[in-house]
Amino acid sequence: MRDFSYFRASSLDAARQAAALPGTMLLAGGTTLIDLAKCGVAEPDTLVDITHLKGLDRIDVNERGATIGALAKMGHIADHADIKSRFPAISEALWQAASAQIRNMATIGGNLMQRTRCPYFRGPANFSACNKREPGSGCSAIGGVTRGHAVLGTSEACIAMYPGDLATALVAFDATVHLGERKLLVDDFFLLPGSTPDREHAIEPGEMITSIEIPSSAAAHRSTYLKIRDRQSYEFAAASAAVGIEFEADGRTIRDLRVALGGVATKPWRARAVEEALKGKVLEPETVRAASRLAVEGAVDHGANHYKIELAPRVVARAILKLGETA
Amino acid sequence: MTLELSLNQQPAHTRQGSSIGQPLTRRDGFLKVTGAARYAADNHPSGMLYAVLAVSSIARGRVAALDVEAAKAHKGVVEVMTPRNRPALAADPDAKDHPFMFRLDLLQNEEVRYPNQTIAVVIAETLEAATEGAALLSPRYEALPARVGLDDAESFVPRGVGVGNPAVQHKGDVEAGLKSAKTRIEATYETPAQYHNAMEPHAIVAAWDGDKLSIDTPSQGLAMAQGRISGLFGIAPQNIHIRSPFLGGGFGSKGMISGPQVLGVLAARLVGRPVKLVLRREQMYGPVGHRAPTRQTLRMGMDGEGRLTAIHHHAKTASSTFDDFFEPAADASHTLYASPAITTSHEAVRLDTGTPLFMRAPGEATGSIALESAIDEAAHACGMDPLEFRLRNYAEVEPMTGKPFSSKALRECYSQAAKAFGWASRPLQPRLMRDADGFLTGWGVGTATFPAIMFQAEARAVLKADGSGLMETGAQDMGQGAWTAFAQIAADGLGLDIDQVDFRAGSSDLPNAGIAGGSGHTATAGMAIHNAGAAVIARLADLATGNEASPLFGADNEGVVARGGRLYRRDDENRSESYAEILTRAGLTEIEGHGKGAPDAASQETYAKHAHGAVFAEVKVDPDFGQIRVTRLVGAFAAGRVINPRLVRSQYYGGMIWGVSFALHEEAITDRRSGRIQNANLAEYHVPVNADVPSVEAILIHEDDPYVNALGIKGVGEIGIIGTAGAVANAVWHATGVRPRRFPIRIEDLLG
Amino acid sequence: MTKIPVHLDINGTHHHLELEPRVTLLDALRDRLGLTGTKKGCDHGQCGACTVHVDGERVLACLTLAAQTEGRTITTIEGLAREGELHPVQAAFLEQDAFQCGYCTPGQIMSAVACIREGHAGSDEEIREYMAGNLCRCGAYPHIVAAVRQAALEVAS
């Protein structure tokens, strides 16, 4: 790991000002940044530690929704009683992520900045070509080991999979990310790789995530996060789905549906086609399974990751049907 | 047939004890739960520097340039060791004096022959500086295309496989057997490269004092390590002191001293200061061995009653381009199932990888998952229950040699484990069982066998005038419980309570205890301890029975019994004397005795010696997702005498979990273009986590074996894997109707 | 890079160090303070061997900069036993034979203490999930679950 200067931000403004400086990065839980610094991917000159800033770790839940400070820890949010009861998919996405230790370190703001696990991205000493690391250098992953790579949202420049769980649930429920003055839908915060895979987030120099806001909805209240993976735990998703549902008064007709996919795309992937296809329909297994296939419309595989195209719609269908059962 | 062997004759002077067989907690347990157990990398001699390896990112070619200046310019970097300044060695690291001297990469030149081969060593005042210095070397290479798969190179028949077994072995006429069969099966199975991944990375702290060398490093074979270093550096073995009180896991990867460990010694030589060198996790995928990939084809024929008429087990495997280790996978078919005709054969290719080596149950684990799968396929082809089929083909003598077994309680293993598991209610056909949640449920069985091997070991026993005892042997504890089990054997051997015995091990200045491997350490070093105890007790008895002042005077013909720190006349237990009294009267502060442990050649000729077991597995498979969950494992094992059931159960559990891992998790995945392993870490090279491990039960089957050794010990370290992997694979078939032929079994294999 | 002063409160003792900012808590403990009970298995947050408590919560020392923990309270495996008496979790690990080689054990124990404190030791299934961040290559998992279950009952009573 290259050496760097270390400072503690004395205030939010100081942190923002520091973040505007070239070579300076904000340090929160460190679970991504320190890891990537050891891999030689992150090479900051200066780290500005924001974990001691006061008041940024609050979790407030009321009728309108949840507001979670950027420094709230994943583990605390997962175990928060009101999050569990009003936003089950958020809690489930969190407790199924990483390990208990990492969840005690990682902040929700830092979690949104989590980088891909693509081994070509993570191995600069071994693979010089990576458009995400070095724009224009090429993509080593294409033609390589791709079992864990994305099938949705890819480009010729990058097929790296977004590995997170929480953001998948956030985009399903129209959460917004607050960057001080500015706020964005989480869905818009994450960028498709296109021809600029180095630019992953719609965040500008000098901006800092201050909080996440999740609006209340009936669908968020009746929601789940289903994660399928090779190991039973401590493992990234092979495919996952955050799903929320609201029924009409008859308890069978779908009024509102939210579906987002994880483990299969270059960013947290809202599957609006599935939502639209099922809204107004009566919840029937066959209808749900057929509609769920729309989740992977346009998917492109790279051989070893083909199974994700088969798997993801099944995960979506199961999650929807499971929520239906609890009526 | 009666076979008389004089292995277990009661010596005139015997010991009786009660430590053996007791479920004592680990004697090193307090140190381990408090963090006080000192592993190699925990040492920090004064003036110590840190060494970090720079390793190749290519699989084949040569290093064209290294930016040594940039590394040296980094603050804290003291020296960079490359082929240009590496201290001279007394022996060529590429020399091979005997088959088990493995070639080492010690910066002998610029050639690269596998990824993660050391190309330089950076030595610095801090770990951080050494690590960054290694990164700053920014190597340039001249790379050649990598050969990474079993079809990428020309195939040949190796001269020997495993520990020198013939690559091809025949018994009877397999083709005739197949021809005469009513039912035949043929199937090909693939197993991947696997890496030991002990939790403790290989580490060494080396310090030179003139021509004397002091080393802390994990070693499964202290004397062998000492001998290898002695040869490489041209110094006498007694000038090399290696301490290895605790290994943070070995599994075979710490059996031989590895290149990186020797590089730590070289680095210390170069800078003239003590040096610590610890492998980074990703650096463990290359220079410290692995389990080679295999492709195995099994052909079997069965008569109308489900009896095997022929087994042909063929295995293709791979070694490195520069050394020989060939996974003896097909040899798994030598021991288990009776058949009039058996052929086992091997072929191999040479790939641009580090040299594969022994990894927990080498050959047996790899061969067993294929054999047990094929046996299951054969049973199904005959319309038979897989357990019934195995019993139908039960081997009463060792199939390949015709030798009788020294003992074989496998029937008892089958019956007890089947009963505990509830096997009797298993439907014959697959895909018929579902649980309440709709998961496809399947049950599978696998048989385990592992040879009862012994090596050579020595021990020294001392009895002191204060009545206490000392037992010394350079044994190695890599988690199997040597500190405890050997202390138990020592206590009984000395006729003392265990707390009266000072047991010393884990250091090369003690008698050579042989290697902790092949599941043979407890038997081998245990017998040395046992015999050393006998020797010192015999001396003590001579002192007593030859002295008129002793109540034991004249008992020499009848013999005495040692127990609880006293000698008793065998024919009159009212006459006894304490050790302290005997030694004090003789004016001795202590007496000593020496003992050896070694295989008995006569019984080796006569008997086939193996441990056995049967494992039953239940899996649940999500019908939509193909996600597999092992929900129950029940194993029963017969492995001779059990020294400590608490430790043995842990060994069986660990082995069984390795079996689950073999079937469902482990696989090194290589980028075919670069030859690099893309999951050389613990996040993506999967070993089971706690949540993957179900309810596990291990039944210890009583077995007396008078022929393996006087203590009746076989060995338990590896047998748990064998059978388990196949049982899981067979359960997956039973759940889904899909026959796994490629391991590990993955989600995509079962998606349909 | 220049060193910075770092004050660490570990197992009730204050330590003053001069460290490069890049030094992790794990390397500070092991290399600078001689607290080698905390182990390094992967150095990338993938194995749990370096688990320690910071302000009473389990975290990974390998992904924590030492400088970040100034002003916080750190507990390592060396600080668990009080006056030579094993913590109930340590005693349970010993009794249940919840380890073999022992290398992952300090991390397992620190994780288990926190797991119980968090209220995540309610069932075997919950223990397995919430102890999943600590790899054990020897495969001591069934006994680890038994030890956590036993200790959880003792701590509750």
Coordinates of N, CA, C and O in Angstrom, one line a residue, chain A residues 148-228:
Chain A
G148 N -18.5 -14.5 -12.8 CA -19.1 -13.5 -11.9 C -19.4 -12.2 -12.5 O -19.7 -11.2 -11.8
H149 N -19.4 -12.1 -13.8 CA -19.6 -10.8 -14.5 C -21.0 -10.6 -14.9 O -21.9 -11.5 -14.8
A150 N -21.3 -9.3 -15.2 CA -22.7 -8.9 -15.5 C -23.2 -9.4 -16.8 O -22.5 -9.6 -17.7
V151 N -24.5 -9.5 -16.8 CA -25.2 -9.9 -18.1 C -26.1 -8.7 -18.5 O -26.6 -8.8 -19.6
L152 N -26.3 -7.8 -17.6 CA -27.2 -6.6 -18.0 C -26.4 -5.3 -17.8 O -25.6 -5.2 -16.9
G153 N -26.6 -4.4 -18.7 CA -26.0 -3.1 -18.6 C -24.6 -3.0 -19.0 O -23.9 -2.1 -18.7
T154 N -24.1 -4.1 -19.7 CA -22.7 -4.1 -20.0 C -22.4 -3.3 -21.3 O -23.4 -2.9 -22.0
S155 N -21.2 -3.0 -21.5 CA -20.8 -2.3 -22.7 C -19.6 -3.0 -23.3 O -19.0 -3.9 -22.7
E156 N -19.1 -2.6 -24.4 CA -17.9 -3.1 -25.0 C -16.7 -2.8 -24.1 O -15.6 -3.4 -24.2
A157 N -16.9 -1.7 -23.3 CA -15.7 -1.3 -22.5 C -15.7 -1.9 -21.2 O -14.6 -2.0 -20.5
C158 N -16.8 -2.5 -20.7 CA -16.8 -3.0 -19.3 C -18.0 -4.0 -19.1 O -19.1 -3.7 -19.5
I159 N -17.7 -5.1 -18.4 CA -18.7 -6.0 -18.1 C -18.7 -6.3 -16.6 O -19.2 -7.3 -16.1
A160 N -18.0 -5.4 -15.8 CA -17.9 -5.7 -14.4 C -19.3 -5.6 -13.7 O -20.1 -4.7 -13.9
M161 N -19.5 -6.5 -12.8 CA -20.7 -6.6 -12.1 C -20.7 -5.7 -10.8 O -19.7 -5.7 -10.1
Y162 N -21.8 -5.1 -10.6 CA -22.0 -4.3 -9.3 C -22.3 -5.4 -8.2 O -23.3 -6.1 -8.4
P163 N -21.6 -5.5 -7.2 CA -21.7 -6.6 -6.3 C -22.6 -6.3 -5.0 O -22.9 -7.3 -4.3
G164 N -23.1 -5.1 -4.9 CA -23.7 -4.8 -3.6 C -25.2 -5.3 -3.5 O -25.8 -5.7 -4.5
D165 N -25.6 -5.3 -2.3 CA -27.0 -5.8 -2.0 C -27.9 -4.6 -1.6 O -29.0 -4.5 -2.1
L166 N -27.4 -3.8 -0.7 CA -28.3 -2.7 -0.2 C -28.8 -1.8 -1.4 O -30.0 -1.5 -1.4
A167 N -28.0 -1.4 -2.3 CA -28.4 -0.5 -3.3 C -29.5 -1.1 -4.2 O -30.3 -0.4 -4.8
T168 N -29.4 -2.4 -4.3 CA -30.5 -3.1 -5.1 C -31.8 -2.8 -4.5 O -32.8 -2.5 -5.1
A169 N -31.8 -3.0 -3.1 CA -33.1 -2.7 -2.4 C -33.5 -1.2 -2.5 O -34.6 -0.8 -2.6
L170 N -32.4 -0.3 -2.4 CA -32.7 1.1 -2.5 C -33.4 1.5 -3.8 O -34.3 2.3 -3.8
V171 N -32.8 1.0 -4.9 CA -33.4 1.4 -6.2 C -34.8 0.9 -6.4 O -35.7 1.5 -7.0
A172 N -35.1 -0.2 -5.8 CA -36.5 -0.8 -5.9 C -37.5 0.1 -5.2 O -38.6 0.2 -5.7
F173 N -37.1 0.8 -4.2 CA -38.0 1.6 -3.4 C -37.8 3.1 -3.6 O -38.2 3.9 -2.7
D174 N -37.2 3.5 -4.7 CA -37.1 4.9 -5.1 C -36.4 5.7 -4.1 O -36.7 6.9 -3.8
A175 N -35.4 5.2 -3.4 CA -34.6 5.9 -2.4 C -33.8 7.0 -3.1 O -33.4 6.9 -4.3
T176 N -33.5 8.1 -2.4 CA -32.7 9.1 -2.9 C -31.4 9.2 -2.1 O -31.4 8.9 -0.9
V177 N -30.4 9.7 -2.7 CA -29.1 9.9 -2.0 C -28.9 11.4 -1.9 O -29.1 12.1 -2.9
H178 N -28.6 11.9 -0.7 CA -28.4 13.3 -0.5 C -26.9 13.6 -0.6 O -26.1 13.0 0.2
L179 N -26.6 14.5 -1.4 CA -25.2 14.9 -1.6 C -25.1 16.4 -1.1 O -24.7 17.3 -1.8
G180 N -25.4 16.6 0.2 CA -25.4 18.0 0.7 C -26.7 18.7 0.1 O -27.8 18.3 0.3
E181 N -26.4 19.7 -0.7 CA -27.5 20.4 -1.3 C -28.3 19.6 -2.3 O -29.5 19.7 -2.4
R182 N -27.6 18.8 -3.1 CA -28.2 18.1 -4.2 C -28.8 16.8 -3.8 O -28.2 16.1 -2.9
K183 N -29.8 16.3 -4.4 CA -30.2 14.9 -4.1 C -30.6 14.3 -5.5 O -31.1 14.9 -6.4
L184 N -30.4 13.0 -5.5 CA -30.6 12.2 -6.7 C -31.3 10.9 -6.3 O -31.1 10.4 -5.2
L185 N -32.0 10.3 -7.3 CA -32.5 9.0 -7.1 C -31.3 8.1 -7.0 O -30.3 8.3 -7.8
V186 N -31.3 7.1 -6.2 CA -30.2 6.1 -6.1 C -30.0 5.5 -7.5 O -28.9 5.3 -7.9
D187 N -31.1 5.3 -8.2 CA -31.0 4.7 -9.5 C -30.2 5.6 -10.4 O -29.5 5.1 -11.3
D188 N -30.3 6.9 -10.3 CA -29.6 7.8 -11.1 C -28.2 8.0 -10.6 O -27.3 8.5 -11.4
F189 N -28.0 7.7 -9.3 CA -26.6 7.9 -8.7 C -25.6 6.9 -9.4 O -24.5 7.2 -9.6
F190 N -26.1 5.7 -9.7 CA -25.3 4.7 -10.3 C -25.3 4.9 -11.8 O -26.4 5.0 -12.4
L191 N -24.2 4.9 -12.4 CA -24.1 5.1 -13.9 C -23.8 3.8 -14.6 O -23.1 2.9 -14.1
L192 N -24.3 3.7 -15.8 CA -24.0 2.6 -16.6 C -22.6 2.8 -17.2 O -22.1 3.9 -17.3
P193 N -21.8 1.7 -17.4 CA -20.5 1.9 -17.8 C -20.3 2.6 -19.2 O -19.5 3.5 -19.3
G194 N -21.2 2.2 -20.2 CA -21.0 2.8 -21.5 C -19.6 2.9 -21.9 O -18.9 1.9 -21.8
S195 N -19.2 4.0 -22.4 CA -17.8 4.2 -22.8 C -16.9 4.8 -21.7 O -15.7 5.0 -21.9
T196 N -17.5 5.1 -20.5 CA -16.8 5.6 -19.4 C -17.0 4.9 -18.1 O -17.5 5.4 -17.1
P197 N -16.5 3.6 -18.2 CA -16.7 2.8 -17.0 C -16.0 3.3 -15.7 O -16.3 2.8 -14.6
D198 N -15.0 4.1 -15.9 CA -14.3 4.7 -14.8 C -15.2 5.6 -13.9 O -14.9 5.8 -12.8
R199 N -16.2 6.1 -14.6 CA -17.2 7.0 -13.8 C -18.4 6.1 -13.4 O -19.2 5.8 -14.2
E200 N -18.4 5.8 -12.1 CA -19.4 4.9 -11.6 C -20.6 5.6 -11.0 O -21.7 5.0 -10.9
H201 N -20.3 6.8 -10.4 CA -21.3 7.4 -9.6 C -21.5 8.9 -10.1 O -20.5 9.5 -10.4
A202 N -22.7 9.4 -10.0 CA -23.0 10.7 -10.4 C -22.6 11.7 -9.2 O -23.5 12.4 -8.7
I203 N -21.4 11.6 -8.8 CA -21.0 12.4 -7.7 C -19.8 13.3 -8.2 O -19.0 12.8 -8.9
E204 N -19.8 14.6 -7.8 CA -18.8 15.5 -8.3 C -17.7 15.7 -7.2 O -18.0 15.5 -6.0
P205 N -16.6 16.1 -7.7 CA -15.5 16.5 -6.7 C -16.1 17.5 -5.7 O -16.8 18.5 -6.2
G206 N -15.8 17.4 -4.5 CA -16.3 18.3 -3.5 C -17.7 17.9 -2.9 O -18.2 18.6 -2.0
E207 N -18.3 16.9 -3.5 CA -19.6 16.4 -2.9 C -19.3 15.2 -2.0 O -18.3 14.5 -2.2
M208 N -20.2 15.1 -1.1 CA -20.1 14.0 -0.2 C -21.6 13.4 0.1 O -22.5 14.3 0.3
I209 N -21.7 12.2 0.2 CA -23.0 11.6 0.6 C -23.3 12.0 2.0 O -22.4 11.7 2.9
T210 N -24.4 12.6 2.3 CA -24.7 12.9 3.7 C -25.8 12.0 4.3 O -25.8 11.8 5.4
S211 N -26.7 11.6 3.4 CA -27.8 10.7 3.9 C -28.5 10.0 2.8 O -28.3 10.4 1.6
I212 N -29.3 9.0 3.1 CA -30.1 8.3 2.2 C -31.5 8.5 2.7 O -31.8 8.4 3.9
E213 N -32.5 8.6 1.8 CA -33.9 8.8 2.2 C -34.7 7.7 1.4 O -34.6 7.6 0.2
I214 N -35.4 7.0 2.2 CA -36.3 5.9 1.6 C -37.7 6.3 1.8 O -38.1 6.3 3.0
P215 N -38.5 6.6 0.8 CA -39.9 7.0 1.1 C -40.7 5.8 1.5 O -40.5 4.7 1.0
S216 N -41.6 6.0 2.4 CA -42.5 4.9 2.8 C -43.4 4.6 1.6 O -43.8 5.4 0.8
S217 N -43.7 3.3 1.5 CA -44.7 2.9 0.6 C -45.3 1.5 1.0 O -44.6 0.8 1.8
A218 N -46.4 1.2 0.5 CA -47.0 -0.1 0.9 C -46.1 -1.2 0.4 O -45.9 -2.2 1.0
A219 N -45.5 -0.9 -0.8 CA -44.7 -2.0 -1.4 C -43.4 -2.2 -0.6 O -42.9 -3.3 -0.4
A220 N -42.8 -1.1 0.0 CA -41.6 -1.2 0.8 C -42.0 -1.9 2.1 O -41.1 -2.7 2.7
H221 N -43.2 -1.7 2.6 CA -43.6 -2.3 3.8 C -43.7 -3.8 3.7 O -43.5 -4.6 4.6
R222 N -44.2 -4.2 2.5 CA -44.3 -5.6 2.2 C -43.3 -6.0 1.2 O -43.5 -6.0 0.0
S223 N -42.1 -6.3 1.7 CA -41.0 -6.4 0.7 C -40.0 -7.5 1.2 O -40.1 -7.9 2.4
T224 N -39.2 -8.0 0.4 CA -38.2 -9.0 0.7 C -37.0 -8.8 -0.1 O -37.0 -8.2 -1.2
Y225 N -35.9 -9.4 0.3 CA -34.7 -9.4 -0.5 C -34.2 -10.9 -0.5 O -33.9 -11.5 0.5
L226 N -34.2 -11.4 -1.7 CA -33.8 -12.9 -1.9 C -32.5 -12.9 -2.6 O -32.3 -12.4 -3.6
K227 N -31.6 -13.6 -1.9 CA -30.2 -13.7 -2.4 C -29.8 -15.1 -2.6 O -29.8 -15.9 -1.7
I228 N -29.4 -15.4 -3.8 CA -28.9 -16.8 -4.2 C -27.4 -16.7 -4.4 O -26.9 -15.8 -5.2

